[in-house]
Each structure stands twice: as C-alpha cells, then as structure tokens.
Amino acid sequence: SQKIEQNSEALNIQEGKTATLTCNYTNYSPAYLQWYRQDPGRGPVFLLLIRENEKEKRKERLKVTFDTTLKQSLFHITASQPADSATYLCAPEGEINAGNMLTFGGGTRLMVKP
Amino acid sequence: KAGVTQTPRYLIKTRGQQVTLSCSPISGHRSVSWYQQTPGQGLQFLFEYFSETQRNKGNFPGRFSGRQFSNSRSEMNVSTLELGDSALYLCASSLPPGELFFGEGSRLTVL
C-alpha cells in the first residue's frame, strides 16, 4: 500500500542554521508534491509545490527538492528563525488535475531555538 | 480577500448524536474538500466536492457525509457519533486544483 514517511521525532535546531526535513514515499509515483506548514490548533498553510520534472524549487528562504529515483523530497529552511517553529507536512500526489484528494505524511515538528 | 471560514470552531457532543459542520470557501473557489485530523491518524481525506458533486471520497464509513450548495458553501455531517470521531475537521478550498487553502478547523469533542 502507499506509504508516506516523515520523521515523527521533532527536529531541534539553533537559530540561523539550515533545517532539513525529509519526506519519503513508497508504492506510488507522484507527479507532484506539496509542502504545508501547520501551527498548533490551526489549519495547514501551503508553502511550495514541486512537479516531478522539477528537481528543485525555491521561495525566499525555502528550498524543496524532488528525487523520483530515491522517492524522496527534502525541504530546507535556510537562516532559520524561531518563527519557523511549526509542523511541516508533505503531500505527494498523482495528478495535479485529479481533484484535491491529498494524502499527507504524518508531519515533522521543527523547533528553532534562539 | 476573506479566507476559508469554518463554523463552529469548537463543539462538544455525546455519543450517538449527530453533528453538522459548515465551510464557506474563498470567493470563486469551486472545489471544497474535507479532512479529519487526529493525533493518531494524522490528516486524512474525507471527501471533495466540485460544482455540487462529490468528486472524490476517502475511506470513511457512511456515517460521514457531505454536500455542496450552488454558492460553493459546503457542509459535512457525522451521524451516530463515536468517541473516535473526536478530531479537528478541516475544510479546504482551491482554485486551481493543487494548492489548498485551509480553514482554521472545527474542533469536535465526543463524550
């Protein structure tokens, strides 16, 4: 069955360092992958979408890579700040026009310490 | 531009009761999807509506149902509530498909 794995343990890093979060998937071949941020008690907020033919995508301090051979996406936050502390969710999906039936990973909690 | 609005934000019900949750999507968005979030199962897809038609459905029992109105507003209903239905219910709208805009959610507690 399809499986999405994100590190369930919290990632603790020092302010100013680069945070790297991992999303691994098995048993399917997504055409694109999305990353969301979720703060406690609030709905997820869309961050980035990367297609299978895009190896890397950037937005301000954020960078996402998508390796379809390794079946893995890496999410990087450079020059991290305490305000980046949140849970980050990945959602690899099959077809961008197949509707909004996203399957999310369990999320990784990031804690950035000042 | 107003975001996705969900009501009520919090509610408490007892086992066996039924509940209706409401979602108003961002103006112009025709796709509305619903998700259930629990600590144990994470964020799980319930169903999606587009132009008043259910387009996709997740793996939930028939006690979970929904509908969409002509103005794109959507409701979901859970009948015969069970303790395990306690969760954060999130609604998301989109235009175009791919990027979801989530509401703040409705926190349901079943006693």
mmCIF file of C-alpha atoms in Angstrom:
data_model
loop_
_atom_site.group_PDB
_atom_site.id
_atom_site.type_symbol
_atom_site.label_atom_id
_atom_site.label_comp_id
_atom_site.label_asym_id
_atom_site.label_seq_id
_atom_site.Cartn_x
_atom_site.Cartn_y
_atom_site.Cartn_z
ATOM 1 C CA SER A 1 0.000 0.000 0.000
ATOM 2 C CA GLN A 2 1.023 3.610 -0.470
ATOM 3 C CA LYS A 3 3.054 4.996 2.372
ATOM 4 C CA ILE A 4 4.443 8.451 3.184
ATOM 5 C CA GLU A 5 7.100 8.758 5.858
ATOM 6 C CA GLN A 6 8.221 11.884 7.624
ATOM 7 C CA ASN A 7 10.423 11.883 10.685
ATOM 8 C CA SER A 8 7.978 11.740 13.583
ATOM 9 C CA GLU A 9 10.600 12.960 16.027
ATOM 10 C CA ALA A 10 10.907 16.694 16.479
ATOM 11 C CA LEU A 11 13.819 18.406 14.796
ATOM 12 C CA ASN A 12 15.588 20.854 17.108
ATOM 13 C CA ILE A 13 17.997 23.340 15.583
ATOM 14 C CA GLN A 14 19.670 26.596 16.520
ATOM 15 C CA GLU A 15 18.521 29.879 15.051
ATOM 16 C CA GLY A 16 20.439 30.774 11.918
ATOM 17 C CA LYS A 17 21.130 27.181 10.913
ATOM 18 C CA THR A 18 19.574 25.339 7.971
ATOM 19 C CA ALA A 19 16.744 22.948 8.773
ATOM 20 C CA THR A 20 16.318 19.937 6.501
ATOM 21 C CA LEU A 21 13.155 17.861 6.629
ATOM 22 C CA THR A 22 12.641 14.602 4.776
ATOM 23 C CA CYS A 23 9.619 13.097 3.053
ATOM 24 C CA ASN A 24 9.918 9.527 1.758
ATOM 25 C CA TYR A 25 7.181 7.720 -0.120
ATOM 26 C CA THR A 26 6.721 4.145 -1.286
ATOM 27 C CA ASN A 27 4.496 2.213 -3.648
ATOM 28 C CA TYR A 28 3.464 5.032 -5.923
ATOM 29 C CA SER A 29 4.856 7.543 -8.351
ATOM 30 C CA PRO A 30 3.615 11.056 -7.618
ATOM 31 C CA ALA A 31 3.505 13.596 -10.394
ATOM 32 C CA TYR A 32 3.904 16.416 -7.890
ATOM 33 C CA LEU A 33 4.468 17.010 -4.217
ATOM 34 C CA GLN A 34 3.306 19.763 -1.879
ATOM 35 C CA TRP A 35 4.621 21.056 1.416
ATOM 36 C CA TYR A 36 2.472 22.712 4.084
ATOM 37 C CA ARG A 37 3.152 24.332 7.416
ATOM 38 C CA GLN A 38 0.815 23.848 10.361
ATOM 39 C CA ASP A 39 0.823 25.726 13.648
ATOM 40 C CA PRO A 40 -0.857 24.188 16.727
ATOM 41 C CA GLY A 41 -4.646 24.348 16.548
ATOM 42 C CA ARG A 42 -4.675 25.924 13.099
ATOM 43 C CA GLY A 43 -5.193 24.735 9.553
ATOM 44 C CA PRO A 44 -2.210 23.906 7.316
ATOM 45 C CA VAL A 45 -0.804 26.661 5.129
ATOM 46 C CA PHE A 46 0.512 25.913 1.632
ATOM 47 C CA LEU A 47 4.213 26.591 1.126
ATOM 48 C CA LEU A 48 5.506 25.054 -2.090
ATOM 49 C CA LEU A 49 4.516 22.690 -4.893
ATOM 50 C CA ILE A 50 7.105 20.871 -6.978
ATOM 51 C CA ARG A 51 6.413 18.795 -10.081
ATOM 52 C CA GLU A 52 8.193 15.558 -10.972
ATOM 53 C CA ASN A 53 10.118 17.245 -13.781
ATOM 54 C CA GLU A 54 11.390 19.952 -11.420
ATOM 55 C CA LYS A 55 14.379 18.819 -9.404
ATOM 56 C CA GLU A 56 14.424 21.881 -7.186
ATOM 57 C CA LYS A 57 12.208 24.818 -6.312
ATOM 58 C CA ARG A 58 12.892 27.876 -4.176
ATOM 59 C CA LYS A 59 10.823 30.508 -2.435
ATOM 60 C CA GLU A 60 12.623 33.060 -0.284
ATOM 61 C CA ARG A 61 14.390 31.029 2.464
ATOM 62 C CA LEU A 62 12.675 27.792 1.445
ATOM 63 C CA LYS A 63 14.007 25.172 -0.939
ATOM 64 C CA VAL A 64 12.417 21.887 -1.965
ATOM 65 C CA THR A 65 13.996 19.051 -3.918
ATOM 66 C CA PHE A 66 12.200 16.130 -5.512
ATOM 67 C CA ASP A 67 14.102 12.936 -6.354
ATOM 68 C CA THR A 68 11.782 10.472 -8.085
ATOM 69 C CA THR A 69 14.523 7.827 -8.185
ATOM 70 C CA LEU A 70 15.069 7.910 -4.431
ATOM 71 C CA LYS A 71 11.332 8.529 -3.900
ATOM 72 C CA GLN A 72 12.194 11.393 -1.623
ATOM 73 C CA SER A 73 11.659 15.105 -1.174
ATOM 74 C CA LEU A 74 13.832 17.314 1.003
ATOM 75 C CA PHE A 75 12.565 20.581 2.442
ATOM 76 C CA HIS A 76 15.152 23.127 3.526
ATOM 77 C CA ILE A 77 14.742 26.316 5.539
ATOM 78 C CA THR A 78 17.881 28.426 5.478
ATOM 79 C CA ALA A 79 18.759 31.008 8.141
ATOM 80 C CA SER A 80 16.048 29.513 10.344
ATOM 81 C CA GLN A 81 14.200 31.688 12.851
ATOM 82 C CA PRO A 82 12.173 30.841 15.960
ATOM 83 C CA ALA A 83 9.081 31.895 13.968
ATOM 84 C CA ASP A 84 9.743 28.910 11.664
ATOM 85 C CA SER A 85 8.871 26.562 14.536
ATOM 86 C CA ALA A 86 5.859 24.543 13.378
ATOM 87 C CA THR A 87 4.889 21.155 11.969
ATOM 88 C CA TYR A 88 5.674 20.628 8.307
ATOM 89 C CA LEU A 89 3.601 18.254 6.213
ATOM 90 C CA CYS A 90 4.342 16.777 2.804
ATOM 91 C CA ALA A 91 1.745 15.501 0.343
ATOM 92 C CA PRO A 92 2.890 13.643 -2.782
ATOM 93 C CA GLU A 93 0.081 13.184 -5.335
ATOM 94 C CA GLY A 94 -0.573 11.529 -8.651
ATOM 95 C CA GLU A 95 -2.147 14.043 -10.983
ATOM 96 C CA ILE A 96 -2.489 17.748 -10.407
ATOM 97 C CA ASN A 97 -5.889 17.865 -12.121
ATOM 98 C CA ALA A 98 -7.338 14.801 -10.418
ATOM 99 C CA GLY A 99 -9.005 16.819 -7.717
ATOM 100 C CA ASN A 100 -7.917 17.696 -4.237
ATOM 101 C CA MET A 101 -7.664 14.287 -2.633
ATOM 102 C CA LEU A 102 -4.299 14.791 -0.979
ATOM 103 C CA THR A 103 -2.597 12.169 1.147
ATOM 104 C CA PHE A 104 -0.449 13.756 3.835
ATOM 105 C CA GLY A 105 2.532 12.469 5.692
ATOM 106 C CA GLY A 106 2.435 12.496 9.487
ATOM 107 C CA GLY A 107 4.451 15.707 9.625
ATOM 108 C CA THR A 108 7.708 16.699 11.283
ATOM 109 C CA ARG A 109 7.754 19.222 14.113
ATOM 110 C CA LEU A 110 10.525 21.778 13.794
ATOM 111 C CA MET A 111 11.735 23.682 16.851
ATOM 112 C CA VAL A 112 14.124 26.574 16.221
ATOM 113 C CA LYS A 113 15.815 27.785 19.381
ATOM 114 C CA PRO A 114 17.112 31.358 19.748
ATOM 115 C CA LYS B 1 -9.974 38.598 0.286
ATOM 116 C CA ALA B 2 -11.612 36.541 3.022
ATOM 117 C CA GLY B 3 -10.164 33.107 3.723
ATOM 118 C CA VAL B 4 -11.941 29.814 4.254
ATOM 119 C CA THR B 5 -14.427 30.122 7.099
ATOM 120 C CA GLN B 6 -15.489 27.167 9.198
ATOM 121 C CA THR B 7 -18.218 27.095 11.808
ATOM 122 C CA PRO B 8 -18.474 26.259 14.580
ATOM 123 C CA ARG B 9 -14.882 26.421 15.766
ATOM 124 C CA TYR B 10 -15.487 24.223 18.806
ATOM 125 C CA LEU B 11 -18.263 21.881 19.764
ATOM 126 C CA ILE B 12 -18.931 19.124 22.239
ATOM 127 C CA LYS B 13 -21.333 16.267 21.545
ATOM 128 C CA THR B 14 -22.192 12.978 23.175
ATOM 129 C CA ARG B 15 -22.047 9.525 21.656
ATOM 130 C CA GLY B 16 -24.949 8.748 19.366
ATOM 131 C CA GLN B 17 -25.661 12.360 18.473
ATOM 132 C CA GLN B 18 -25.118 13.824 15.048
ATOM 133 C CA VAL B 19 -23.227 16.955 14.039
ATOM 134 C CA THR B 20 -23.173 19.302 11.053
ATOM 135 C CA LEU B 21 -20.141 21.408 10.223
ATOM 136 C CA SER B 22 -20.131 24.275 7.781
ATOM 137 C CA CYS B 23 -17.493 25.635 5.416
ATOM 138 C CA SER B 24 -17.513 28.794 3.301
ATOM 139 C CA PRO B 25 -14.745 28.655 0.684
ATOM 140 C CA ILE B 26 -12.757 31.550 -0.682
ATOM 141 C CA SER B 27 -14.847 33.503 -3.160
ATOM 142 C CA GLY B 28 -14.533 31.992 -6.632
ATOM 143 C CA HIS B 29 -13.229 28.631 -5.430
ATOM 144 C CA ARG B 30 -15.446 25.798 -6.625
ATOM 145 C CA SER B 31 -13.630 22.876 -5.077
ATOM 146 C CA VAL B 32 -14.138 22.157 -1.393
ATOM 147 C CA SER B 33 -12.535 19.227 0.380
ATOM 148 C CA TRP B 34 -12.774 17.987 3.946
ATOM 149 C CA TYR B 35 -10.110 16.387 6.117
ATOM 150 C CA GLN B 36 -10.065 14.817 9.556
ATOM 151 C CA GLN B 37 -7.015 15.320 11.753
ATOM 152 C CA THR B 38 -6.299 13.231 14.863
ATOM 153 C CA PRO B 39 -3.056 12.714 16.804
ATOM 154 C CA GLY B 40 -3.023 9.019 15.946
ATOM 155 C CA GLN B 41 -4.005 9.033 12.269
ATOM 156 C CA GLY B 42 -2.796 12.444 11.177
ATOM 157 C CA LEU B 43 -4.528 14.348 8.400
ATOM 158 C CA GLN B 44 -6.901 12.124 6.426
ATOM 159 C CA PHE B 45 -9.022 12.951 3.395
ATOM 160 C CA LEU B 46 -12.776 12.651 3.837
ATOM 161 C CA PHE B 47 -14.323 13.887 0.584
ATOM 162 C CA GLU B 48 -14.194 16.553 -2.068
ATOM 163 C CA TYR B 49 -16.966 18.461 -3.784
ATOM 164 C CA PHE B 50 -16.802 20.351 -7.040
ATOM 165 C CA SER B 51 -19.792 22.153 -8.538
ATOM 166 C CA GLU B 52 -22.165 20.466 -6.078
ATOM 167 C CA THR B 53 -20.934 16.958 -6.985
ATOM 168 C CA GLN B 54 -18.837 14.663 -4.857
ATOM 169 C CA ARG B 55 -15.682 14.125 -6.885
ATOM 170 C CA ASN B 56 -13.602 12.009 -4.516
ATOM 171 C CA LYS B 57 -14.266 10.115 -1.316
ATOM 172 C CA GLY B 58 -11.886 8.847 1.325
ATOM 173 C CA ASN B 59 -12.039 5.642 3.299
ATOM 174 C CA PHE B 60 -14.549 6.615 5.969
ATOM 175 C CA PRO B 61 -17.809 4.916 6.976
ATOM 176 C CA GLY B 62 -21.151 6.031 5.613
ATOM 177 C CA ARG B 63 -21.835 7.943 8.838
ATOM 178 C CA PHE B 64 -19.722 10.683 7.315
ATOM 179 C CA SER B 65 -21.475 12.587 4.564
ATOM 180 C CA GLY B 66 -21.333 15.954 2.935
ATOM 181 C CA ARG B 67 -22.844 18.226 0.374
ATOM 182 C CA GLN B 68 -22.103 21.385 -1.525
ATOM 183 C CA PHE B 69 -24.520 24.154 -2.368
ATOM 184 C CA SER B 70 -24.767 26.213 -5.523
ATOM 185 C CA ASN B 71 -22.804 29.039 -3.892
ATOM 186 C CA SER B 72 -19.952 26.541 -3.226
ATOM 187 C CA ARG B 73 -20.551 26.536 0.518
ATOM 188 C CA SER B 74 -20.262 23.042 1.934
ATOM 189 C CA GLU B 75 -21.465 21.107 4.923
ATOM 190 C CA MET B 76 -20.395 17.807 6.364
ATOM 191 C CA ASN B 77 -22.441 15.652 8.664
ATOM 192 C CA VAL B 78 -21.441 12.888 11.030
ATOM 193 C CA SER B 79 -24.255 10.751 12.376
ATOM 194 C CA THR B 80 -24.272 8.400 15.355
ATOM 195 C CA LEU B 81 -21.146 9.926 16.803
ATOM 196 C CA GLU B 82 -18.479 7.699 18.333
ATOM 197 C CA LEU B 83 -15.703 8.625 20.731
ATOM 198 C CA GLY B 84 -13.184 8.071 17.915
ATOM 199 C CA ASP B 85 -14.789 10.832 15.880
ATOM 200 C CA SER B 86 -13.230 13.408 18.190
ATOM 201 C CA ALA B 87 -10.919 15.328 15.900
ATOM 202 C CA LEU B 88 -10.121 18.571 14.168
ATOM 203 C CA TYR B 89 -12.184 18.736 10.971
ATOM 204 C CA LEU B 90 -10.587 20.881 8.312
ATOM 205 C CA CYS B 91 -12.120 22.281 5.184
ATOM 206 C CA ALA B 92 -10.022 23.415 2.231
ATOM 207 C CA SER B 93 -10.884 25.199 -0.980
ATOM 208 C CA SER B 94 -8.856 25.623 -4.135
ATOM 209 C CA LEU B 95 -8.579 27.340 -7.498
ATOM 210 C CA PRO B 96 -6.946 25.743 -9.456
ATOM 211 C CA PRO B 97 -6.512 22.224 -8.077
ATOM 212 C CA GLY B 98 -3.162 21.575 -6.412
ATOM 213 C CA GLU B 99 -2.834 24.275 -3.798
ATOM 214 C CA LEU B 100 -5.245 24.011 -0.897
ATOM 215 C CA PHE B 101 -6.381 26.881 1.289
ATOM 216 C CA PHE B 102 -7.427 25.513 4.660
ATOM 217 C CA GLY B 103 -9.767 26.983 7.215
ATOM 218 C CA GLU B 104 -8.979 27.059 10.919
ATOM 219 C CA GLY B 105 -10.996 23.911 11.502
ATOM 220 C CA SER B 106 -13.837 22.746 13.698
ATOM 221 C CA ARG B 107 -12.681 21.004 16.867
ATOM 222 C CA LEU B 108 -15.191 18.264 17.736
ATOM 223 C CA THR B 109 -15.116 16.530 21.092
ATOM 224 C CA VAL B 110 -17.339 13.486 21.579
ATOM 225 C CA LEU B 111 -18.056 12.497 25.177
#
